[in-house]
Coordinates of C-alpha atoms in Angstrom, one line a residue:
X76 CA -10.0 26.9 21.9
X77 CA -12.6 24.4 22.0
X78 CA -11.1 20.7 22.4
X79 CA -12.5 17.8 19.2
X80 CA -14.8 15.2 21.6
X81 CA -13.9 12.3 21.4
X82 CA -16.0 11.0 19.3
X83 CA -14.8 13.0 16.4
X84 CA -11.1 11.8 16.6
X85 CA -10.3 8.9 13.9
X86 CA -7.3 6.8 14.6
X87 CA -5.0 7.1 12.7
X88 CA -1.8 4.8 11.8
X89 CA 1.3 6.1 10.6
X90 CA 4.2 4.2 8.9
X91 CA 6.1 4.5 12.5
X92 CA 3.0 2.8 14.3
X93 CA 2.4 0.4 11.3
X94 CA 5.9 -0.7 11.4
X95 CA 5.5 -1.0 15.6
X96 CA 2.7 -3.0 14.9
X97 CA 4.4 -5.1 12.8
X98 CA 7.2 -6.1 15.4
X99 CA 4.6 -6.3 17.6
X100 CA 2.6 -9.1 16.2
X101 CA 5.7 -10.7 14.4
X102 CA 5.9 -10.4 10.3
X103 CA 5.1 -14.0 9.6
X104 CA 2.0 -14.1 12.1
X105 CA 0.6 -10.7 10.5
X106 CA 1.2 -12.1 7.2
X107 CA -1.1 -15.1 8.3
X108 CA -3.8 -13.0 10.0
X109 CA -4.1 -10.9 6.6
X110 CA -4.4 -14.0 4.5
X111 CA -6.9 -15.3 6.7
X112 CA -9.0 -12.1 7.0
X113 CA -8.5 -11.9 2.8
X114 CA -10.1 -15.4 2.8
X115 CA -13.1 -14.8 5.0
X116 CA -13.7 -12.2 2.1
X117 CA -12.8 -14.1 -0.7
X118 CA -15.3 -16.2 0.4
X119 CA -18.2 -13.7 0.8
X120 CA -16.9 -11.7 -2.5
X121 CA -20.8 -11.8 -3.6
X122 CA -22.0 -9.4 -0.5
X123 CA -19.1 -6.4 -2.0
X124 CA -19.6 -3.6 -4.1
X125 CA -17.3 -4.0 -7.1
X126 CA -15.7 -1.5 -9.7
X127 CA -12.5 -1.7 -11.6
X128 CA -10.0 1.1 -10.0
X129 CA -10.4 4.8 -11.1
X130 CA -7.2 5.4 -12.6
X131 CA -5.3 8.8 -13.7
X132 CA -2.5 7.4 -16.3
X133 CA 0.4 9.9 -17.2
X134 CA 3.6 9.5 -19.4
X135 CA 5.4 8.1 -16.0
X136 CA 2.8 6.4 -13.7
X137 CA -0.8 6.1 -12.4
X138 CA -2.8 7.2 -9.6
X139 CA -5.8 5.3 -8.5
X140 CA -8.6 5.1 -6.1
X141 CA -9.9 1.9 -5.1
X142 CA -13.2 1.7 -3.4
X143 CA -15.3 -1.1 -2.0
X144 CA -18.2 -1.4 0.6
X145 CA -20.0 -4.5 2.1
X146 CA -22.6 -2.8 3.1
X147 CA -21.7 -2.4 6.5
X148 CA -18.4 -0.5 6.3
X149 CA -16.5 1.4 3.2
X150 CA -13.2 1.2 2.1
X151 CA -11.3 3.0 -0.2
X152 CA -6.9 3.0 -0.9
X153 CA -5.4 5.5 -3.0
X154 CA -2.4 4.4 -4.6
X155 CA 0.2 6.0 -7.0
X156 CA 2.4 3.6 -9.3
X157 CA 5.4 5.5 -10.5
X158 CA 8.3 3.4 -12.0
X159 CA 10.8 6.4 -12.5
X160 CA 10.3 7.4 -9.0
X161 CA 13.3 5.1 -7.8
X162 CA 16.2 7.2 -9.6
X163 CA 15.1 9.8 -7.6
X164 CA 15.2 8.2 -4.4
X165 CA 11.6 8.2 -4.0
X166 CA 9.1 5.2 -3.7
X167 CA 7.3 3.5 -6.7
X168 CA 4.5 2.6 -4.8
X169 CA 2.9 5.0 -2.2
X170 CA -0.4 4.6 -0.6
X171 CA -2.7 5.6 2.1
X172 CA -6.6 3.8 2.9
X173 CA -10.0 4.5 5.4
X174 CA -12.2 2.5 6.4
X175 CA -16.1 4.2 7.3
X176 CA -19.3 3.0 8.8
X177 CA -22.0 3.2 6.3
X178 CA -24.7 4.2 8.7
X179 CA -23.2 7.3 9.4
X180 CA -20.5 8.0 6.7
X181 CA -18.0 8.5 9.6
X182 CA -14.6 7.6 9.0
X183 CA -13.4 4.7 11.8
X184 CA -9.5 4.1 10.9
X185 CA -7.4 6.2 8.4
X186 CA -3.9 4.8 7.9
X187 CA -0.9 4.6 5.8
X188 CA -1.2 1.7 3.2
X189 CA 2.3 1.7 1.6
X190 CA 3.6 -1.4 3.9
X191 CA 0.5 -2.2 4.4
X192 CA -0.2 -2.9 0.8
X193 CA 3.4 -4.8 0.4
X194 CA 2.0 -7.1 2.9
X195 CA -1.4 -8.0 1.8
X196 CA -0.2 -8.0 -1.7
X197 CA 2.2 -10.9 -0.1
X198 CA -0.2 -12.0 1.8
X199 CA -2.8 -12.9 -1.2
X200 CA -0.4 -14.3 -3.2
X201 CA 0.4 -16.9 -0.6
X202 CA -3.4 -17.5 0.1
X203 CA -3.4 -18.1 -3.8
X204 CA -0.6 -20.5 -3.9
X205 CA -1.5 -22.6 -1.4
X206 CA -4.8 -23.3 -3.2
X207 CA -3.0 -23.6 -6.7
X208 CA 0.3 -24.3 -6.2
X209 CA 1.7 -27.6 -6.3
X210 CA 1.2 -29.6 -3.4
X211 CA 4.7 -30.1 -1.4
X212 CA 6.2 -26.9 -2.7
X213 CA 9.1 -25.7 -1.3
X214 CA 11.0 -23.8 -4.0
X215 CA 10.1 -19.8 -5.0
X216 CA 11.8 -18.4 -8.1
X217 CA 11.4 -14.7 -7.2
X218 CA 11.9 -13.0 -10.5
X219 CA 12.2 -9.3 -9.9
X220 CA 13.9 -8.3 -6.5
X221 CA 12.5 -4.7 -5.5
X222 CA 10.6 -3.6 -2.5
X223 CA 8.3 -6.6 -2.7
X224 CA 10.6 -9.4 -2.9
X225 CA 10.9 -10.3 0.3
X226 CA 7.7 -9.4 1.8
X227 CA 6.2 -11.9 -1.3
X228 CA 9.3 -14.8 -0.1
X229 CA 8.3 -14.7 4.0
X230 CA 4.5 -14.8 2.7
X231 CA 5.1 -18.0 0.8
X232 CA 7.1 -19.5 3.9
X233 CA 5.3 -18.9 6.4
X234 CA 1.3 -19.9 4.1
X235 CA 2.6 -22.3 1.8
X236 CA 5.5 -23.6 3.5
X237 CA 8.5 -22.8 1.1
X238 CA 12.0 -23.3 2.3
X239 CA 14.1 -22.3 -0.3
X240 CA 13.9 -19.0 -2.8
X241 CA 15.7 -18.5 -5.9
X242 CA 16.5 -14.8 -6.9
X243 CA 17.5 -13.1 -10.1
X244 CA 17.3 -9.3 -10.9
X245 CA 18.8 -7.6 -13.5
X246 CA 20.1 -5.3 -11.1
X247 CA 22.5 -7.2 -9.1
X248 CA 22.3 -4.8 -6.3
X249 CA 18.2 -5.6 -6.1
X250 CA 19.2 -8.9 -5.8
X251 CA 22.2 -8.4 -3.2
X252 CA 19.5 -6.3 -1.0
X253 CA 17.2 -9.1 -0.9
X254 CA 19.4 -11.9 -0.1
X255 CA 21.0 -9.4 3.0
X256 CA 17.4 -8.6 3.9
X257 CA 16.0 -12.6 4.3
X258 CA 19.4 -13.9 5.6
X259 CA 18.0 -15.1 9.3
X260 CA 14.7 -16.1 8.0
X261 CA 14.6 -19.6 7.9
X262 CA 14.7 -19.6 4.1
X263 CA 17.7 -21.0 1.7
X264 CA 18.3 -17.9 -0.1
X265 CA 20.1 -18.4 -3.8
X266 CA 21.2 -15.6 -5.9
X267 CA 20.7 -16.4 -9.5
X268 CA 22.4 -14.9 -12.8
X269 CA 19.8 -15.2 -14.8
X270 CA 16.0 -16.1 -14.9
X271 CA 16.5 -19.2 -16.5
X272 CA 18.7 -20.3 -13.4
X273 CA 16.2 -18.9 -11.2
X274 CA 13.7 -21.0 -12.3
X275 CA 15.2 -24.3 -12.0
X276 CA 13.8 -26.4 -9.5
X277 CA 11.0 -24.5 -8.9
X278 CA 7.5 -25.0 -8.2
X279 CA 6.1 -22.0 -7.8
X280 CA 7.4 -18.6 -10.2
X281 CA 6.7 -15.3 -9.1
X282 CA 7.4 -12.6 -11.3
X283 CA 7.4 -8.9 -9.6
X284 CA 8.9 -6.2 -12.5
X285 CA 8.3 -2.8 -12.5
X286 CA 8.6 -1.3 -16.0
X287 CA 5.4 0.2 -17.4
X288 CA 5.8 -1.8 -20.9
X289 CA 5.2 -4.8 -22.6
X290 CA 7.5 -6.8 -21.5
X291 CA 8.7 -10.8 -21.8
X292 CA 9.7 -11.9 -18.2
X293 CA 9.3 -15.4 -18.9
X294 CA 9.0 -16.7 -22.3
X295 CA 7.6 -20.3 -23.3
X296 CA 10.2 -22.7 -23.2
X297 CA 11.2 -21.4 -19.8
X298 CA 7.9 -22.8 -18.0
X299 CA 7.6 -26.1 -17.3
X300 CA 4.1 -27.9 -17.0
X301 CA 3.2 -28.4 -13.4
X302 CA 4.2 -25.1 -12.0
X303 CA 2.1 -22.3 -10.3
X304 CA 2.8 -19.1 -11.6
X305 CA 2.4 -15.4 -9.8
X306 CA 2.0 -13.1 -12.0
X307 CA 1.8 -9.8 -9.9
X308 CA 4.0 -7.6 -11.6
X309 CA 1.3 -6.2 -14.9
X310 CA -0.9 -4.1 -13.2
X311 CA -2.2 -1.5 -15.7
X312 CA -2.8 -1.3 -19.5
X313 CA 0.1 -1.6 -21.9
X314 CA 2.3 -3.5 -18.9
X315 CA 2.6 -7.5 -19.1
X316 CA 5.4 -9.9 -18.2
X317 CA 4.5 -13.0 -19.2
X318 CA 4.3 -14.4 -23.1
X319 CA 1.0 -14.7 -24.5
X320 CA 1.5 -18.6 -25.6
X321 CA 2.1 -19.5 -21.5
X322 CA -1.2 -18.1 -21.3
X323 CA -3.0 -20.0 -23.5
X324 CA -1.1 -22.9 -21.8
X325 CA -2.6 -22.3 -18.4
X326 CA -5.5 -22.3 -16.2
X327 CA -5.8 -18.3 -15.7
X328 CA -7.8 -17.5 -12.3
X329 CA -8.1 -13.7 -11.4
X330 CA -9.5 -11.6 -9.1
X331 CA -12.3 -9.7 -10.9
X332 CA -12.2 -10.0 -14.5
X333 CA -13.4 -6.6 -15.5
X334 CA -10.1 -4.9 -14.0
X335 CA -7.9 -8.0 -15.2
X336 CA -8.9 -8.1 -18.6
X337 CA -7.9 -4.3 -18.5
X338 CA -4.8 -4.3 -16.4
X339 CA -3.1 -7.9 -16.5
X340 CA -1.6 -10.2 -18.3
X341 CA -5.0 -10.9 -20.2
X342 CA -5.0 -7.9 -21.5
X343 CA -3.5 -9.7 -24.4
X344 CA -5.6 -12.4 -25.0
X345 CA -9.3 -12.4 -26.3
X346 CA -11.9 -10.6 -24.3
X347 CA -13.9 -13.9 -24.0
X348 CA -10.9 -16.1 -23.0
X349 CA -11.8 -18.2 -19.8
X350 CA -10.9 -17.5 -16.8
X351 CA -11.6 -18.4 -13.6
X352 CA -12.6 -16.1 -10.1
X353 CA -10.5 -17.0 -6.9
X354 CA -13.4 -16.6 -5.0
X355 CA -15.0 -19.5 -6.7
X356 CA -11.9 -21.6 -5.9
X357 CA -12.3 -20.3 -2.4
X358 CA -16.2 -21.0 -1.6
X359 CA -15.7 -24.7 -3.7
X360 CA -17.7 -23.2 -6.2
X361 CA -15.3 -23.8 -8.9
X362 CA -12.0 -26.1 -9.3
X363 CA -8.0 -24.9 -8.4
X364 CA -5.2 -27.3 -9.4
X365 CA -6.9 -30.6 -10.9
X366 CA -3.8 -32.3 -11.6
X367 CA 0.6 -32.4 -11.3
X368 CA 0.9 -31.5 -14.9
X369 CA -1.2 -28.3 -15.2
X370 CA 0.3 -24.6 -15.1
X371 CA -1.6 -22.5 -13.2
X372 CA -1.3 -18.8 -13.1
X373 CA -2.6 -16.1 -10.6
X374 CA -3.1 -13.0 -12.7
X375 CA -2.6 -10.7 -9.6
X376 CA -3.7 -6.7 -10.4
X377 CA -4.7 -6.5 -6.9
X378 CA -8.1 -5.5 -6.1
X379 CA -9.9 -3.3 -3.4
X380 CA -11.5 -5.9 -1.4
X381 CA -8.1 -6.9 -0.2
X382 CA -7.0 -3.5 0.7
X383 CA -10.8 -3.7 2.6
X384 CA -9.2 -7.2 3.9
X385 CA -6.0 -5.5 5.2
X386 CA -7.5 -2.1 7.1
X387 CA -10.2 -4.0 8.4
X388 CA -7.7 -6.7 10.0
X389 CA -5.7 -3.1 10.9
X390 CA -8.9 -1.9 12.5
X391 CA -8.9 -4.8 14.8
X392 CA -5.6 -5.4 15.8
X393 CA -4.8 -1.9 17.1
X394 CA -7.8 -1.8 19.7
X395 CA -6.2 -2.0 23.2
X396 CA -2.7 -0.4 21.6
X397 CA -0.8 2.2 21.4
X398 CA -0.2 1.2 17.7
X399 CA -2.0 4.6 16.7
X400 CA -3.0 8.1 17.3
X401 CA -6.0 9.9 17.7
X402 CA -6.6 12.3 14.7
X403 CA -9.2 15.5 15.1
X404 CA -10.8 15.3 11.3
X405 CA -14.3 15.6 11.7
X406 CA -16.0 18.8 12.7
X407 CA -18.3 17.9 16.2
X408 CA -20.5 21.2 16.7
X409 CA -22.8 20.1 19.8
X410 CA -25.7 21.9 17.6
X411 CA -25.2 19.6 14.6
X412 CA -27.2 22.3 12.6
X413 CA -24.9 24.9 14.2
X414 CA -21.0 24.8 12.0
X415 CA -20.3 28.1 11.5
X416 CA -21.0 28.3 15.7
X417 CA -18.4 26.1 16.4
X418 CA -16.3 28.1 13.7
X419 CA -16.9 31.4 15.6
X420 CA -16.3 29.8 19.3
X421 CA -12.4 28.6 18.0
X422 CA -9.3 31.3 18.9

């Protein structure tokens, strides 16, 4: 049988090796080296292709693809959101990415993307905060306490600086998981009977639910003026957290407006209701926080040029590892012309 050169073989990075990587470089560093790597793109956002997601709805959950290109290498995630899938014992998110050279169409890294997307999901939230937030924040109200809960509370430590996290779930076992899964951390960890308790004393409020409804996580009188809120947990149409009337009380910055208006909690506002594009905050183009007494709120729906962000950083830190494995995807006939040759030299 004829052996793949090695030029065809991809690398490829499984959950086993992600998680090995992860160890490897520490979680705190890696969750700094993504938020970096998302700001150096942030702040070239003009040089990207950009579409809002393709995205397959059902009665219990969506599947997407989300592509993006700079011109010099393509990206693309596919991604499943399946709320139910929990009761089975199954995931709600799963997810895998690649990464290819344009001038060939070649793929260059294909890995899994369902840590990997917990992280730089974490990881732009914290990039976000620390331009919005409040300065001197140190307390999180983590509102929702599923798989992302503590990747999101380690994010906001170790970018912003936070040093205390309040927790509330309606599932009390969510919230007991969390708690045992940050004890050692560095954080104060304070498990919280309701939201309302969460919230108190805190500057920034991240809300992460996973219902695919309209839904009031946090109504008006529980928000405060001078808080940054998070808003990651509305990502597709007909699911929202937030009441409309904090909206209209805040500065709303997003990632690409097209897919917010679409997907997050704007979806329930106005079509021509102002918002403002992180990458303007990030390039000085346009103002964060302007003052103590403003809410601001991050209307995260998560977009591909941060899952571009997180394989590319991948991409780089796996060179010189063992954090990966060769995979033989690509036909390599030595007579390009010549497939059905290399077909009939195999057995």
């Amino acid at each position: 049988m004829t052996q793949p050169s090695q030029k065809a073989l991809v690398p490829f990075v499984s959950v086993d090796h992600m998680m090995q990587l992860i160890h490897h470089i520490g979680i705190e560093e890696m969750l700094r080296g993504l938020a970096e790597r998302i700001e150096t793109d942030f702040k070239r956002w003009p040089l990207f292709d950009k579409t809002p997601r393709v995205a397959s709805h059902s009665d219990v959950g969506v599947i997407e693809l989300m592509p993006t290109s700079d011109g010099d290498v393509y990206g693309f995630k596919y991604v499943n959101g399946h709320p139910g899938n929990t009761k089975g014992g199954l995931q709600t998110v799963t997810a895998f990415g690649l990464l290819s050279d344009v001038a060939t169409g070649y793929p260059v890294l294909f890995s899994e993307m369902t840590i990997l997307t917990a992280l730089r999901t974490a990881a732009t939230s914290a990039f976000v905060a620390r331009m919005l937030a409040p300065e001197g924040s140190r307390v999180m109200a983590m509102i929702g306490n599923g798989a992302q809960s503590e990747f999101q509370s380690l994010a906001m430590k170790a970018i912003v600086g936070i040093e205390e996290v309040r927790l509330y779930d309606i599932d009390p076992a969510a919230t007991a998981k969390c708690k045992a899964n940050l004890e050692g951390s560095g954080l104060r960890v304070v498990a919280c009977d309701t939201a309302e308790e969460a919230i108190l004393g805190a500057q920034i409020i991240t809300t992460c639910t996973a219902d695919k409804q309209y839904a009031t996580i946090l109504t008006d009188n529980m928000v405060g003026s001078g808080v940054h809120i998070n808003a990651i947990g509305g990502d597709c149409p007909g699911k929202t957290e937030l009441a409309p009337a904090i909206l209209h009380r805040s500065e709303i910055f997003v990632e690409y407006p097209e897919q917010t208006r679409i997907e997050g909690e704007i979806q329930q506002l106005d079509a021509d209701h102002p918002v403002t594009e992180l990458w303007q905050v990030a390039t000085g183009e346009a103002a964060g926080r302007r003052d103590a007494k403003q809410i601001t709120l991050f209307d995260s729906v998560g977009f591909a040029i941060e899952d571009f962000s997180a394989l590319v950083y991948v991409r780089d830190a796996i060179k010189g590892t063992d954090f990966f494995q060769p995979l033989d995807m690509l036909a390599d006939p030595d007579d390009p012309r010549d497939l059905f040759g290399m077909v009939q030299r195999a057995g």
